[in-house]
PDB file of C-alpha atoms in Angstrom:
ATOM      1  CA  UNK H   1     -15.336  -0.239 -95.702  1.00  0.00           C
ATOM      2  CA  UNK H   2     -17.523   2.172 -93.961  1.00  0.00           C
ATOM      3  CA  UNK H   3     -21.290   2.377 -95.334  1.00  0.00           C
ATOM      4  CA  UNK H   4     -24.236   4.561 -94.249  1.00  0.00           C
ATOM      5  CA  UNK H   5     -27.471   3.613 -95.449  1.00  0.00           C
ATOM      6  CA  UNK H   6     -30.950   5.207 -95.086  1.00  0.00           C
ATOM      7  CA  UNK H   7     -33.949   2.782 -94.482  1.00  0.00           C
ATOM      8  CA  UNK H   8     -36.953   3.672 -96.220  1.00  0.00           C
ATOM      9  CA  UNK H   9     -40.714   2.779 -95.150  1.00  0.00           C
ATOM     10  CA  UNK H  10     -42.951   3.713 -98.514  1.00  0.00           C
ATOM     11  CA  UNK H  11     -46.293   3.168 -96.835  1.00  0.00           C
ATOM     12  CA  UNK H  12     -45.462   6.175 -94.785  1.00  0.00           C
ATOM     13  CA  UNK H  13     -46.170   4.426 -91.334  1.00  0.00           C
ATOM     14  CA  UNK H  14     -47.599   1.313 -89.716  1.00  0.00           C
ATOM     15  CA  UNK H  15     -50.923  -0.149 -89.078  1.00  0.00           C
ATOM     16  CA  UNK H  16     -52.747  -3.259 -87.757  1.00  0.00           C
ATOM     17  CA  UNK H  17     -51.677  -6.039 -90.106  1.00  0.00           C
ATOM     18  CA  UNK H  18     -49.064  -4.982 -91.581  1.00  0.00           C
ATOM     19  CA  UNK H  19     -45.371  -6.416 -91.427  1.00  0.00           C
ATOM     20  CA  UNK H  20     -41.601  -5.016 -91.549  1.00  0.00           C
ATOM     21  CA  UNK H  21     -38.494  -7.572 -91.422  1.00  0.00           C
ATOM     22  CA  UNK H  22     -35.050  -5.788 -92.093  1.00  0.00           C
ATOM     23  CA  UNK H  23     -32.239  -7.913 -91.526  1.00  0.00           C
ATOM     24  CA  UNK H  24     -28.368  -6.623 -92.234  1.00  0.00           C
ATOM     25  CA  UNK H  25     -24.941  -7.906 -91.823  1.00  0.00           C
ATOM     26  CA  UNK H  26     -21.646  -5.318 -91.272  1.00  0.00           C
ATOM     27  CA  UNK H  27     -19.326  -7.473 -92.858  1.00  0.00           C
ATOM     28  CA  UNK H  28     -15.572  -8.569 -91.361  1.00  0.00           C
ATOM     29  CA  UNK H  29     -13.892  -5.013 -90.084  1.00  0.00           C
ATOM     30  CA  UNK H  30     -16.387  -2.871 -92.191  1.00  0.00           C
ATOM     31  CA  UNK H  31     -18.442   0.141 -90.406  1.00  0.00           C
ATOM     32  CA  UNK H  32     -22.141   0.158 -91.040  1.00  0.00           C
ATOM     33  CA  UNK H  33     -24.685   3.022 -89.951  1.00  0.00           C
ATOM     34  CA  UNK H  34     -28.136   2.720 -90.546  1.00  0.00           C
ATOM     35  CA  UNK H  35     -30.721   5.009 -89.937  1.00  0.00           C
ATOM     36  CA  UNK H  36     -34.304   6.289 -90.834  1.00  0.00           C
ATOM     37  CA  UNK H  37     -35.723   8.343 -93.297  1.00  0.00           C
ATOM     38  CA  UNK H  38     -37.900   9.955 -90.799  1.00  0.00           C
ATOM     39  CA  UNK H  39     -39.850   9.254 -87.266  1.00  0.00           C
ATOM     40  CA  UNK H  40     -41.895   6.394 -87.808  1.00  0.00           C
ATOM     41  CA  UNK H  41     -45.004   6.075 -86.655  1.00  0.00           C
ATOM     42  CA  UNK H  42     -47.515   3.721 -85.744  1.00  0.00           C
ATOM     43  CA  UNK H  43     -51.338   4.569 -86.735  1.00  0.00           C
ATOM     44  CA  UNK H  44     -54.505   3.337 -85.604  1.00  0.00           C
ATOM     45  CA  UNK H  45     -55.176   0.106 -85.877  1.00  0.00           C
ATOM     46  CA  UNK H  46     -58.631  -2.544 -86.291  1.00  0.00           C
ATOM     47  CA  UNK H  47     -59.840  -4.723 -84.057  1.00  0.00           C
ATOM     48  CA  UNK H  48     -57.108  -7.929 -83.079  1.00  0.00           C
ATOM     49  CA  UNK H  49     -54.731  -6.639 -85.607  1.00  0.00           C
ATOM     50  CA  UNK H  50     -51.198  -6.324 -84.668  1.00  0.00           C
ATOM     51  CA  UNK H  51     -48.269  -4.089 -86.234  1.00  0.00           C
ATOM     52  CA  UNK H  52     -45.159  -6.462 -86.775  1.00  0.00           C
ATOM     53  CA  UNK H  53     -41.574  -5.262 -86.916  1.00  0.00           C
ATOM     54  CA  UNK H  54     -39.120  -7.690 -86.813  1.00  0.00           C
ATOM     55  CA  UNK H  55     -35.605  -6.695 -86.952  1.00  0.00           C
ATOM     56  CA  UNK H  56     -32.050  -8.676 -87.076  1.00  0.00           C
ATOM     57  CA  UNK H  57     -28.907  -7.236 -87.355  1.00  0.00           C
ATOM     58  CA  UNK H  58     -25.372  -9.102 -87.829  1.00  0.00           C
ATOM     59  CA  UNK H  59     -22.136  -7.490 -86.672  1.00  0.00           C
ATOM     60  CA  UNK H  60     -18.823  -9.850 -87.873  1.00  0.00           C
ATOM     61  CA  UNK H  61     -15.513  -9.936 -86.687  1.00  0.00           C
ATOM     62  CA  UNK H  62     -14.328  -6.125 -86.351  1.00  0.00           C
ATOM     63  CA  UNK H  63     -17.148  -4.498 -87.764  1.00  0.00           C
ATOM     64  CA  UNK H  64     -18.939  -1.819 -85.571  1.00  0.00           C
ATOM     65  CA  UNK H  65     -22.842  -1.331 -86.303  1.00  0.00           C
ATOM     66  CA  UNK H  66     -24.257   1.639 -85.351  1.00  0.00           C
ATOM     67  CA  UNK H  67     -28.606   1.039 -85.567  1.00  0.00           C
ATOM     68  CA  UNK H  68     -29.477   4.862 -85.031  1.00  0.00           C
ATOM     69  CA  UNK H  69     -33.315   4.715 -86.340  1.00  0.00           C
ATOM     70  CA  UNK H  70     -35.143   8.014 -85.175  1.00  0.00           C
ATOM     71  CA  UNK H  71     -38.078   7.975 -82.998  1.00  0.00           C
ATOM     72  CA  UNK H  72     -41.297   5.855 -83.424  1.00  0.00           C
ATOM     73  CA  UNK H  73     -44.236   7.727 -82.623  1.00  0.00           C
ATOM     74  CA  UNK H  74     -47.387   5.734 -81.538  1.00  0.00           C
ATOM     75  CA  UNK H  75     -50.467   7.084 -82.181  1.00  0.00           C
ATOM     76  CA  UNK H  76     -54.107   6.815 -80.190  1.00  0.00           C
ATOM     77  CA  UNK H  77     -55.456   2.880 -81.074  1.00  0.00           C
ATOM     78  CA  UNK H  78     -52.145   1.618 -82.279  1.00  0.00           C
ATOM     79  CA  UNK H  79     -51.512  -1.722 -81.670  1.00  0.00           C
ATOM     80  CA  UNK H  80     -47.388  -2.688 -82.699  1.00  0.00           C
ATOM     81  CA  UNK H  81     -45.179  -5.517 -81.746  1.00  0.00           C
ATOM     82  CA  UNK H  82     -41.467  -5.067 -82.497  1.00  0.00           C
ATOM     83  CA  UNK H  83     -38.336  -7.169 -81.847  1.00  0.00           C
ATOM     84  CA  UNK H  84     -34.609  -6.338 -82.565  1.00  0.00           C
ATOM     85  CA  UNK H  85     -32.108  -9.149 -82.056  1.00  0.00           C
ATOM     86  CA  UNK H  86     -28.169  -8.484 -82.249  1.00  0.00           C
ATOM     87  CA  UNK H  87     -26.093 -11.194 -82.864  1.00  0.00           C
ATOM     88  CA  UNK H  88     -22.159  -9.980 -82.490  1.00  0.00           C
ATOM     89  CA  UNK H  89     -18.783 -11.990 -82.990  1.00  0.00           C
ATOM     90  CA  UNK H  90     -16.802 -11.642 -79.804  1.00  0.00           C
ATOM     91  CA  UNK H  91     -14.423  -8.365 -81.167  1.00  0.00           C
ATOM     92  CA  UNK H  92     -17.559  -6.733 -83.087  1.00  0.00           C
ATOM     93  CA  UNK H  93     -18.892  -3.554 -81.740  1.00  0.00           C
ATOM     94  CA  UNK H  94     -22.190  -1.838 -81.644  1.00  0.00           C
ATOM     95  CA  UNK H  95     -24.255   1.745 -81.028  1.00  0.00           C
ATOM     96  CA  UNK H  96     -27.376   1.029 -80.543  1.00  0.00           C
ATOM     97  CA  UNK H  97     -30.229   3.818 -79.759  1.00  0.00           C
ATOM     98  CA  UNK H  98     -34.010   3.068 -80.043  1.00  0.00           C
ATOM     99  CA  UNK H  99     -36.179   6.094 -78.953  1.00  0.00           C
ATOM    100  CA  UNK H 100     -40.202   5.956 -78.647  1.00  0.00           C
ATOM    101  CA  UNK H 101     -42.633   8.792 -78.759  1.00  0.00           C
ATOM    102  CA  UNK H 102     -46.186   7.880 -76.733  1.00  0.00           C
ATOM    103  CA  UNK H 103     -48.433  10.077 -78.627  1.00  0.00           C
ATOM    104  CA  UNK H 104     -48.556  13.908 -80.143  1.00  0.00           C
ATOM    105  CA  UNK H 105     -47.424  16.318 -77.467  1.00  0.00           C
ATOM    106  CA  UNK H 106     -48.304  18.904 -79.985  1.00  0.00           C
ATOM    107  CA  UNK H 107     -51.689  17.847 -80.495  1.00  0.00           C
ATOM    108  CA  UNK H 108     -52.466  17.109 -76.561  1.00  0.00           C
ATOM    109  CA  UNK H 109     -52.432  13.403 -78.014  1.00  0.00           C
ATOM    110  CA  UNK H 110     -53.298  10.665 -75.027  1.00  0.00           C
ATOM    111  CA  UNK H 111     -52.335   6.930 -75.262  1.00  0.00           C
ATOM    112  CA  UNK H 112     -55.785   5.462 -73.521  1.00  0.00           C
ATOM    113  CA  UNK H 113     -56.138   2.560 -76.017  1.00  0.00           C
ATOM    114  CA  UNK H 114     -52.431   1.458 -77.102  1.00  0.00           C
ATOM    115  CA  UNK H 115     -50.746  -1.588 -77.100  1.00  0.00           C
ATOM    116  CA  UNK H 116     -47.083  -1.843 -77.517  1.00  0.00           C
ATOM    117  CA  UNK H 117     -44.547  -5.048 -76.935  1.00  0.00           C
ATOM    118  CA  UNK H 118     -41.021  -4.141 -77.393  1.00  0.00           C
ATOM    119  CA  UNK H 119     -38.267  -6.625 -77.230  1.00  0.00           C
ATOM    120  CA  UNK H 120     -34.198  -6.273 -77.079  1.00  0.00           C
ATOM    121  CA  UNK H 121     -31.783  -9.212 -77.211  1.00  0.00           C
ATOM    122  CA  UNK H 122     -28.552  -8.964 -77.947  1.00  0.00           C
ATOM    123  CA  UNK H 123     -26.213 -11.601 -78.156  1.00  0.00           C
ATOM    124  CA  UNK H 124     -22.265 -11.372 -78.621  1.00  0.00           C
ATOM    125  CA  UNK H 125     -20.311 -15.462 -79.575  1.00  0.00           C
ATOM    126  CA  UNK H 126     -23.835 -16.868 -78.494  1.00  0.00           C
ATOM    127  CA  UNK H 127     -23.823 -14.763 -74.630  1.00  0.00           C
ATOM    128  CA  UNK H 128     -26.596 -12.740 -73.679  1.00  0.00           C
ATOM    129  CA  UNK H 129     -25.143  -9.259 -73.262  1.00  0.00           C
ATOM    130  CA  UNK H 130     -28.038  -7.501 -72.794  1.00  0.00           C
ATOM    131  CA  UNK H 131     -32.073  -8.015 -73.230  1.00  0.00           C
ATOM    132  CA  UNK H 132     -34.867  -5.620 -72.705  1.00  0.00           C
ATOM    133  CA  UNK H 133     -38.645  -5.921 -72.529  1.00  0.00           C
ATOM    134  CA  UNK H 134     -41.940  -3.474 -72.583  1.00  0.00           C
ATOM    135  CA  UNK H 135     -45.119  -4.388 -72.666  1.00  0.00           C
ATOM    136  CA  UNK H 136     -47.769  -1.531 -72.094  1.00  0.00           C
ATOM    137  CA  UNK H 137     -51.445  -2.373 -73.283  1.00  0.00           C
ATOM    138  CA  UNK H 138     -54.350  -0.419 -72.792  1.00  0.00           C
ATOM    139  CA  UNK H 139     -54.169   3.409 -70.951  1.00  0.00           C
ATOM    140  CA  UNK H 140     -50.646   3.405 -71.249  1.00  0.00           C
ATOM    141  CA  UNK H 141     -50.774   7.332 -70.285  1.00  0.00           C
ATOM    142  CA  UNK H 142     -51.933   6.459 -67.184  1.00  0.00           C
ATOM    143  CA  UNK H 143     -48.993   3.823 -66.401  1.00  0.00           C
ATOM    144  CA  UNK H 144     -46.400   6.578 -67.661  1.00  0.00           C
ATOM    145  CA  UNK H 145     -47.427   8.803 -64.681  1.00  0.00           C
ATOM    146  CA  UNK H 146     -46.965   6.701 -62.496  1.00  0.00           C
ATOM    147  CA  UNK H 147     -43.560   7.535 -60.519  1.00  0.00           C
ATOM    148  CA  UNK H 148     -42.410   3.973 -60.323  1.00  0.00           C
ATOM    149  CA  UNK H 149     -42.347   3.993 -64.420  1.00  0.00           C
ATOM    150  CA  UNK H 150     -41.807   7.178 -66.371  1.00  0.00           C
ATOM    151  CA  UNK H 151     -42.912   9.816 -63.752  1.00  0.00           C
ATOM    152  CA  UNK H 152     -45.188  11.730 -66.279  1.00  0.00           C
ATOM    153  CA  UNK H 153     -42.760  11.127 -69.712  1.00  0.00           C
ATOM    154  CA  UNK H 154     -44.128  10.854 -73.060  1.00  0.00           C
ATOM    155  CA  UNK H 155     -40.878  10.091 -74.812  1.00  0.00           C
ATOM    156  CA  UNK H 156     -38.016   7.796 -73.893  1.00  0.00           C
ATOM    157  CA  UNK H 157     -34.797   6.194 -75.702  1.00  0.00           C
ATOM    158  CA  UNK H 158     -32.755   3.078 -74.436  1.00  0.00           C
ATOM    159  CA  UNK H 159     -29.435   3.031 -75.789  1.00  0.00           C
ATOM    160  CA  UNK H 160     -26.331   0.470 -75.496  1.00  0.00           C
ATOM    161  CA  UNK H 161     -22.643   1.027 -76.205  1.00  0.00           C
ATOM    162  CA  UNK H 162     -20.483  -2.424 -76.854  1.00  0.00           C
ATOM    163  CA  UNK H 163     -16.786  -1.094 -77.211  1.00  0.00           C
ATOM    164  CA  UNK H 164     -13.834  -2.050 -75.519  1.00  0.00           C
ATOM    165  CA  UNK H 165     -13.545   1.748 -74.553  1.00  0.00           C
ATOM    166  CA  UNK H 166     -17.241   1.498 -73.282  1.00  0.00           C
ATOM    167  CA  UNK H 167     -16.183   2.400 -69.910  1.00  0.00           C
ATOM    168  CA  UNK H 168     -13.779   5.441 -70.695  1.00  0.00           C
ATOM    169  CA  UNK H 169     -17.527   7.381 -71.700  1.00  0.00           C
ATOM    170  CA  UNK H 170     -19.219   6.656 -68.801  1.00  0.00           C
ATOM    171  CA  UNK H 171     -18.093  10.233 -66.809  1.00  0.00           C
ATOM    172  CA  UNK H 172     -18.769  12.141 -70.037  1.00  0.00           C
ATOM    173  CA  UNK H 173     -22.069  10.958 -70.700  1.00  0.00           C
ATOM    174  CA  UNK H 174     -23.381  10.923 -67.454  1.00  0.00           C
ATOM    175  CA  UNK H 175     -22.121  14.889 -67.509  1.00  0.00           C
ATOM    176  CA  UNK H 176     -24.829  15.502 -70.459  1.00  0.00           C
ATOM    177  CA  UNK H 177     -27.655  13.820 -68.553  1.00  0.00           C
ATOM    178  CA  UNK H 178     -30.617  15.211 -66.877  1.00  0.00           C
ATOM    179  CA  UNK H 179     -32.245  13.704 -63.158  1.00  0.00           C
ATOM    180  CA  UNK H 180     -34.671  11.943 -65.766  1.00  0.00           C
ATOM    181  CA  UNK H 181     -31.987   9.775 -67.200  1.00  0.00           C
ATOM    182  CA  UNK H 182     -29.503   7.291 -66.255  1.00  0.00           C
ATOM    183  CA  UNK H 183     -26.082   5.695 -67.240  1.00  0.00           C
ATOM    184  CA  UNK H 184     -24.295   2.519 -66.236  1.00  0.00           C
ATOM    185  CA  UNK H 185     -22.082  -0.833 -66.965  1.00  0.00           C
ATOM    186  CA  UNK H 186     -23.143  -3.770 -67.274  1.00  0.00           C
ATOM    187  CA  UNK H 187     -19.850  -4.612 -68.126  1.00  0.00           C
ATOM    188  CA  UNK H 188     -16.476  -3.037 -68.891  1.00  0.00           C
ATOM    189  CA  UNK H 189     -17.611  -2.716 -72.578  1.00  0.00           C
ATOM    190  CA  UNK H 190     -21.127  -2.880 -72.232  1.00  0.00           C
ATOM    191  CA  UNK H 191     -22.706   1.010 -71.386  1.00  0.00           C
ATOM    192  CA  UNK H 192     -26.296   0.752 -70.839  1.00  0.00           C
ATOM    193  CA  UNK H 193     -28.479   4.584 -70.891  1.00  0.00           C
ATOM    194  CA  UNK H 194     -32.427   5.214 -70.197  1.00  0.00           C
ATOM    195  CA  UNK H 195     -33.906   8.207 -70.667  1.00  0.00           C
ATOM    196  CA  UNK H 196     -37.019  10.063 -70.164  1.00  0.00           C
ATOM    197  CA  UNK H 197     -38.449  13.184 -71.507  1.00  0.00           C
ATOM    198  CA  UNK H 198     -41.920  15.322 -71.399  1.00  0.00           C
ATOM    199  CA  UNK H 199     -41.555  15.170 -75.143  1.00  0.00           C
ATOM    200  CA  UNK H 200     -39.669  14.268 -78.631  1.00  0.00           C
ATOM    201  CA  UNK H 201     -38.311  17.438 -78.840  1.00  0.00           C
ATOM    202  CA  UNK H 202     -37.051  17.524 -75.235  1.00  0.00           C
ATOM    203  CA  UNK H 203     -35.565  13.943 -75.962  1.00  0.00           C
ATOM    204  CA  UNK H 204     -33.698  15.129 -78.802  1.00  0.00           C
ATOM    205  CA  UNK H 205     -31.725  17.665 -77.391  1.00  0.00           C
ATOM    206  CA  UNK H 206     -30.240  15.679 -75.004  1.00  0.00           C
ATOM    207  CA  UNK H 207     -29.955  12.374 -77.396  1.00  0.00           C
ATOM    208  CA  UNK H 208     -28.216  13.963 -79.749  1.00  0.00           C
ATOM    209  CA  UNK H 209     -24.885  15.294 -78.010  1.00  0.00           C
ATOM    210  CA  UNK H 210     -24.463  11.484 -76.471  1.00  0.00           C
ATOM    211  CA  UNK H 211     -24.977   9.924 -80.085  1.00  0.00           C
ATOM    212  CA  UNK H 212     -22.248  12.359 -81.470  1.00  0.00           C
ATOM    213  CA  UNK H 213     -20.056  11.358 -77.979  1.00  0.00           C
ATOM    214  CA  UNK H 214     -20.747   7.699 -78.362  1.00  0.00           C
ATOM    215  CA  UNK H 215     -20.515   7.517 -82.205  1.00  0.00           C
ATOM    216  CA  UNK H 216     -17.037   9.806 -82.170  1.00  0.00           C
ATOM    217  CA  UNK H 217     -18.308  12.097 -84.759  1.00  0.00           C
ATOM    218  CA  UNK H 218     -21.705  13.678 -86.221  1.00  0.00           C
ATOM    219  CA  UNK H 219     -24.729  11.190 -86.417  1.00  0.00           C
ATOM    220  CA  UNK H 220     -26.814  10.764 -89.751  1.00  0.00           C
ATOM    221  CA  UNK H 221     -27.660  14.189 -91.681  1.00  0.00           C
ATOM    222  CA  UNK H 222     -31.020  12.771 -91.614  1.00  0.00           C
ATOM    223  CA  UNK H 223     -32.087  13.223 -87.596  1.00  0.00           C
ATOM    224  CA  UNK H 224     -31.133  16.724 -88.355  1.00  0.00           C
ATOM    225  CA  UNK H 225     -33.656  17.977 -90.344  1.00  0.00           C
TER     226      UNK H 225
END
């Protein structure tokens, strides 16, 4: 069975306080894609309240999950906390792309009062596979510059490949990549990309062709309005 399924947020973004939880199973040798409506976006927030986004995805035996949410943009003030855990049977495969926006280029939008905690665990027959941490808190455009950590960027997407064939892409991706991104194995079947952009829509152009390379056809209608 192969399923794509749009995720909607009807509060139209996220604020201090609030609370997401989305959990999903791809069932034994289906195909599940799930994506966003739209960027989502994390507003200003009060005083010592927190944004909560807690998300858990289940890939069975065969299946092949592709989590392809667009990009969250964080706002001036916001204050978010989000965790995604994977938890794969040992022949399940995955796509995986999470981009973040820090603050409206369009608008000359700076991140000096922004706290953001982003966590990445995936696990595959109870093995850690792969786990990823950020923690930025207060003038986070200040840290960005910094050459040691994004070199100026005020976009960037982490994405992970699980596929026996992981390693067959690696020469083709890197081909599509620019000096501000990277590629590499962790393990035959585990690809592993950063990347860093000015912008969204600098991000974007270069996302996109991998996504379509990595997912073996075109990616959700929706990140192409």
């Amino acid at each position: 069975m192969t399923l794509n399924t749009v995720i909607l947020n009807t509060s139209g973004g996220l604020t201090g306080g609030d609370k997401m939880r989305v959990t999903v199973t791809a069932g034994v040798n289906s195909t599940l894609t799930l994506t966003t409506q739209a960027c989502e976006r994390a507003y200003k927030a009060q005083p010592d309240q927190v944004a909560q986004v807690c998300n858990s995805l289940n890939v069975e035996n065969g299946a092949r999950l592709n989590w392809m949410p667009q990009e969250t943009i964080l706002f001036e003030g916001s204050a978010l906390h989000r965790r995604l855990r994977v938890n794969m049977d040992g022949n399940a495969r995955l796509l995986m792309v999470e981009p973040v926006v820090f603050g409206r280029a369009a608008m000359g939008e700076q991140l000096h009062n922004c706290q953001f905690r982003d966590r990445i665990k995936i696990m595959r027959d109870g093995r850690l596979d792969y786990i990823d941490s950020i923690n930025l808190t207060g003038d986070v455009s200040a840290h960005l510059t910094l050459s040691n950590v994004a070199g100026g960027a005020g976009a960037m997407a982490s994405v992970v490949l699980v596929d026996p064939l992981a390693e067959t892409h690696l020469d083709d991706v890197r081909a599509l990549l620019p000096d501000t991104a990277g590629a590499s194995l962790l393990a035959n079947d585990v690809l592993v990309l950063r990347l860093l952009a000015p912008d969204s829509f600098t991000l974007r152009k270069v996302l996109v062709p991998v996504l379509r390379l990595l997912n073996h056809t075109e990616i959700p209608r929706c990140w192409m309005i």
